[in-house]
Coordinates of C-alpha atoms and ligand atoms in Angstrom, one line a residue:
M9 CA 49.2 132.9 105.1
E10 CA 50.4 130.9 101.8
V11 CA 48.4 131.2 98.8
V12 CA 48.6 128.5 96.0
I13 CA 47.0 129.4 92.8
K14 CA 46.4 126.4 90.4
S15 CA 45.1 126.5 87.0
S16 CA 42.0 124.4 87.9
P17 CA 40.1 122.7 90.3
T18 CA 41.6 119.6 89.5
E19 CA 44.9 120.8 89.6
A20 CA 44.3 122.6 93.1
S21 CA 42.7 119.3 94.4
K22 CA 45.9 116.9 93.6
S23 CA 48.1 119.3 95.3
A24 CA 45.8 119.4 98.6
A25 CA 45.8 115.7 98.2
L26 CA 49.5 115.6 98.0
L27 CA 49.8 117.8 101.1
I28 CA 47.4 115.2 103.0
K29 CA 49.6 112.3 101.7
K30 CA 52.6 113.9 103.1
T31 CA 50.6 114.4 106.7
I32 CA 50.0 110.7 106.4
L33 CA 53.3 109.5 105.7
N34 CA 54.8 111.7 108.4
D35 CA 52.3 109.9 110.8
P36 CA 50.1 106.9 109.7
A37 CA 47.8 107.9 112.8
C38 CA 47.8 111.5 112.2
V39 CA 44.2 113.1 113.1
L40 CA 42.7 114.8 110.0
G41 CA 40.0 117.2 110.3
L42 CA 37.5 116.8 107.3
A43 CA 34.9 119.2 105.4
T44 CA 31.8 118.4 103.2
G45 CA 30.5 120.3 100.4
S46 CA 31.3 120.1 96.6
T47 CA 34.8 121.7 97.1
P48 CA 36.7 119.1 99.0
L49 CA 35.2 116.0 96.5
K50 CA 37.9 116.1 94.1
T51 CA 40.5 115.8 96.9
Y52 CA 38.7 112.7 98.3
E53 CA 39.0 111.2 94.8
E54 CA 42.6 112.1 94.7
L55 CA 42.9 110.3 98.2
I56 CA 41.2 107.4 97.3
K57 CA 43.4 107.1 94.3
L58 CA 46.3 107.2 96.4
Y59 CA 44.7 104.4 98.5
Q60 CA 43.8 102.3 95.6
E61 CA 47.5 102.4 94.7
K62 CA 48.7 101.5 97.9
I63 CA 50.5 104.7 98.4
I64 CA 48.7 105.5 101.6
S65 CA 46.6 103.8 104.1
F66 CA 44.1 105.4 106.3
K67 CA 43.9 102.2 108.9
K68 CA 45.3 104.6 111.8
V69 CA 44.0 107.8 110.8
V70 CA 41.5 109.5 112.9
S71 CA 39.2 112.1 111.6
F72 CA 37.0 114.4 112.9
N73 CA 34.3 116.3 110.4
L74 CA 33.7 120.2 110.9
D75 CA 29.9 119.9 111.4
E76 CA 26.5 118.0 111.2
Y77 CA 22.9 119.2 110.6
V78 CA 20.8 118.9 113.8
G79 CA 18.2 116.6 113.8
L80 CA 19.5 114.4 110.4
A81 CA 19.9 110.7 111.7
P82 CA 23.2 109.5 110.6
A83 CA 21.4 107.3 108.0
D84 CA 19.7 110.2 106.3
K85 CA 20.8 110.3 102.9
N86 CA 21.4 114.4 103.7
S87 CA 23.3 113.9 106.6
Y88 CA 27.0 114.6 106.5
R89 CA 27.5 111.0 108.1
S90 CA 26.4 109.6 104.8
F91 CA 28.3 112.2 102.6
M92 CA 31.5 111.1 104.2
N93 CA 30.8 107.4 104.5
D94 CA 29.5 107.6 100.4
N95 CA 32.3 110.1 99.2
F96 CA 35.0 108.8 101.4
F97 CA 35.1 106.5 104.4
T98 CA 33.8 103.4 102.7
R99 CA 36.3 103.7 99.9
T100 CA 39.3 103.4 101.5
D101 CA 40.3 101.4 104.8
I102 CA 39.5 103.8 107.3
Q103 CA 38.2 102.3 110.6
I104 CA 34.7 103.8 111.0
K105 CA 35.1 103.6 114.6
N106 CA 37.8 106.3 114.3
T107 CA 35.6 108.7 112.5
H108 CA 33.7 111.3 114.2
L109 CA 30.7 113.8 113.4
P110 CA 29.0 115.5 115.7
N111 CA 25.8 113.6 116.9
A112 CA 23.0 115.7 115.6
L113 CA 20.4 114.0 118.0
P114 CA 21.7 114.0 121.2
K115 CA 20.0 114.6 124.4
S116 CA 21.5 117.6 125.0
I117 CA 23.5 119.6 122.4
P118 CA 25.4 121.6 125.0
E119 CA 26.9 118.4 126.2
E120 CA 27.3 116.8 122.7
C121 CA 29.8 119.9 122.1
K122 CA 31.6 119.7 124.8
D123 CA 32.2 115.9 124.2
F124 CA 32.9 116.4 120.7
E125 CA 35.6 119.0 121.8
S126 CA 37.2 116.3 124.3
K127 CA 37.3 113.8 122.0
I128 CA 39.5 115.9 119.7
K129 CA 41.8 116.7 122.5
K130 CA 41.8 113.2 123.6
A131 CA 43.2 112.1 120.2
G132 CA 45.8 114.5 120.3
G133 CA 44.3 117.7 118.5
I134 CA 44.1 118.0 114.8
D135 CA 47.1 117.7 112.7
L136 CA 45.5 119.0 109.4
Q137 CA 42.0 120.7 108.7
L138 CA 40.7 120.7 105.4
L139 CA 38.3 123.6 105.0
G140 CA 35.9 125.1 102.2
I141 CA 34.6 128.6 102.5
G142 CA 31.1 130.0 102.3
L143 CA 30.3 132.8 100.0
D144 CA 29.7 134.5 102.9
G145 CA 33.3 134.0 104.1
H146 CA 32.0 131.1 106.7
I147 CA 34.3 128.1 107.3
G148 CA 32.4 125.0 109.3
F149 CA 29.2 126.7 109.5
N150 CA 30.7 129.4 111.6
E151 CA 28.4 132.0 109.9
P152 CA 29.1 135.9 109.9
G153 CA 29.2 137.1 113.3
S154 CA 30.4 134.0 115.0
S155 CA 33.3 134.9 117.6
L156 CA 36.8 134.5 116.6
N157 CA 37.1 132.2 119.4
S158 CA 34.0 130.1 119.4
R159 CA 34.0 126.5 120.2
T160 CA 32.1 123.6 119.1
R161 CA 28.5 124.4 119.6
M162 CA 25.0 124.9 117.9
K163 CA 24.5 127.7 115.1
T164 CA 21.6 128.9 113.3
L165 CA 22.1 128.9 109.6
T166 CA 21.9 132.0 107.4
P167 CA 19.0 132.1 104.8
E168 CA 21.7 132.5 102.2
T169 CA 23.5 129.3 103.5
R170 CA 20.3 127.5 103.4
L171 CA 19.6 128.3 99.8
A172 CA 23.3 127.5 98.7
N173 CA 22.9 124.2 100.6
S174 CA 19.1 123.5 99.0
K175 CA 20.7 122.0 96.1
Y176 CA 21.2 118.8 98.0
F177 CA 17.5 118.6 99.4
S178 CA 13.9 118.1 97.5
A179 CA 13.0 121.5 98.8
I180 CA 14.5 124.4 100.6
D181 CA 12.2 124.2 103.8
R182 CA 13.8 120.5 104.2
V183 CA 17.4 122.4 105.2
P184 CA 17.7 122.2 108.6
K185 CA 17.9 125.7 110.4
H186 CA 20.4 124.6 112.9
V187 CA 23.8 122.9 112.8
I188 CA 26.8 121.8 115.3
T189 CA 29.9 123.3 114.2
M190 CA 33.7 123.3 115.3
G191 CA 34.1 126.7 116.6
L192 CA 36.6 129.1 114.8
G193 CA 38.8 128.8 118.2
T194 CA 38.3 124.9 117.5
I195 CA 39.8 125.1 113.7
M196 CA 42.5 127.7 115.0
E197 CA 44.2 124.7 116.9
A198 CA 44.7 122.4 114.3
K199 CA 48.3 122.4 113.4
I200 CA 47.7 122.9 109.6
C201 CA 44.9 124.3 108.0
L202 CA 44.3 123.5 104.5
L203 CA 41.1 125.7 102.8
L204 CA 40.3 125.2 99.3
A205 CA 38.0 127.7 97.2
F206 CA 37.0 126.9 93.6
G207 CA 35.4 129.5 91.0
D208 CA 34.2 133.0 90.7
D209 CA 31.4 133.2 92.9
K210 CA 34.2 132.3 95.6
A211 CA 36.5 135.3 94.6
Q212 CA 35.1 138.0 97.1
A213 CA 35.3 135.7 99.7
I214 CA 38.7 134.7 99.2
A215 CA 39.8 138.5 98.9
D216 CA 38.2 139.3 101.9
M217 CA 39.5 136.4 103.6
I218 CA 43.5 136.8 102.5
E219 CA 43.6 140.3 102.0
G220 CA 40.7 142.3 104.1
P221 CA 40.6 143.0 107.6
V222 CA 40.2 140.3 110.3
T223 CA 36.6 140.5 111.0
A224 CA 33.7 138.3 112.8
S225 CA 31.9 139.5 109.3
V226 CA 34.4 137.5 107.3
P227 CA 34.9 134.4 109.7
A228 CA 37.7 133.1 107.5
S229 CA 39.7 135.9 107.9
V230 CA 40.5 134.7 111.5
L231 CA 42.8 132.4 109.5
Q232 CA 45.5 135.3 109.0
F233 CA 46.1 134.5 112.7
H234 CA 46.8 130.9 111.9
P235 CA 50.4 130.0 111.9
R236 CA 50.4 127.5 109.4
C237 CA 47.2 128.2 106.9
I238 CA 47.8 127.1 103.3
A239 CA 44.7 128.2 100.9
I240 CA 44.9 126.4 97.5
I241 CA 42.8 128.1 95.0
D242 CA 42.2 127.7 91.5
E243 CA 42.5 131.1 89.1
S244 CA 38.9 131.9 89.2
A245 CA 38.5 132.2 92.9
A246 CA 41.9 133.9 93.0
A247 CA 40.4 136.8 90.0
M248 CA 39.7 139.8 93.3
L249 CA 43.6 139.1 94.9
K250 CA 45.6 142.6 94.8
R251 CA 48.8 140.3 95.3
K252 CA 47.8 137.5 93.0
N253 CA 51.4 137.7 91.3
Y254 CA 53.4 137.6 94.6
Y255 CA 51.8 134.7 95.9
T256 CA 52.5 132.9 92.4
Q257 CA 56.1 134.1 92.6
V258 CA 56.6 132.7 96.3
Y259 CA 55.1 129.6 95.3
D260 CA 57.3 129.2 92.2
D261 CA 60.7 130.1 94.3
K262 CA 59.8 128.0 97.1
P263 CA 62.9 125.8 98.2
G264 CA 62.5 121.8 98.1
W265 CA 62.2 121.6 101.6
Q266 CA 59.1 123.5 101.5
R267 CA 57.4 121.6 99.0
W268 CA 54.8 118.7 99.0
E269 CA 54.4 118.0 95.7
Ligands
LIG14 P1 30.9 124.1 98.9 O1 30.7 124.8 100.5 O2 32.0 123.6 98.7 O3 29.3 123.4 98.7 O4 31.0 125.4 97.9 C1 31.6 125.4 101.1 C2 31.1 125.8 102.5 O5 30.0 126.1 102.7 O6 31.9 125.7 103.5

């Protein structure tokens, strides 16, 4: 795993946006895996700037989001569809028909999950998957205990995740109990995984993910098996890493052909 430590969330988000820019410039019809939550917001702002400066276009880009709350209509202000429309999609030239989130009000949840997987396959797989990390080490909504081989399916949120996400809802009992999420096996098939984490409350999860044992109790630790996983984190999120100095040295000594900034 490549660990890039930046001085602030802004610097980390700029770096993440430049890696996504490189992916789009390499293939303007690339497939991006996208994430919601507070972590990727600055990266989306940077990408919107690059679009406004006409450096990149999303016209041919196809996207798949990691997850959606079961029971929320797309137009619900708390749905992840609304989040993506408001914070990213409607502010770029991406074609809404090329953007995919799980349908959270399906006739059959298992059928919807299968369908979501086959759409990813049909699109040729995900070129770059953007990820945040939960305080408990979840990625997507793969809560601790998730099978390391899991595919898109329904998951039950932990009380801690519902509490963490209740800041977006009027009350905690409004936070749905269930979600549809890409599985860890689904995420692992992305060609590049780009994980972002900021702030000292993420330091433990980041240390467990990068330097702890691979275990379903820390779902993000499965990324240790990924051949091209890049974690771009700020100093606070890096605070508990034992090999912090080494990661910085690796980054500083990177040859030009490995760089994206
Ligand atoms: P956050 O959520 O970006 O709002 O911290 C991350 C996550 O739960 O995956």
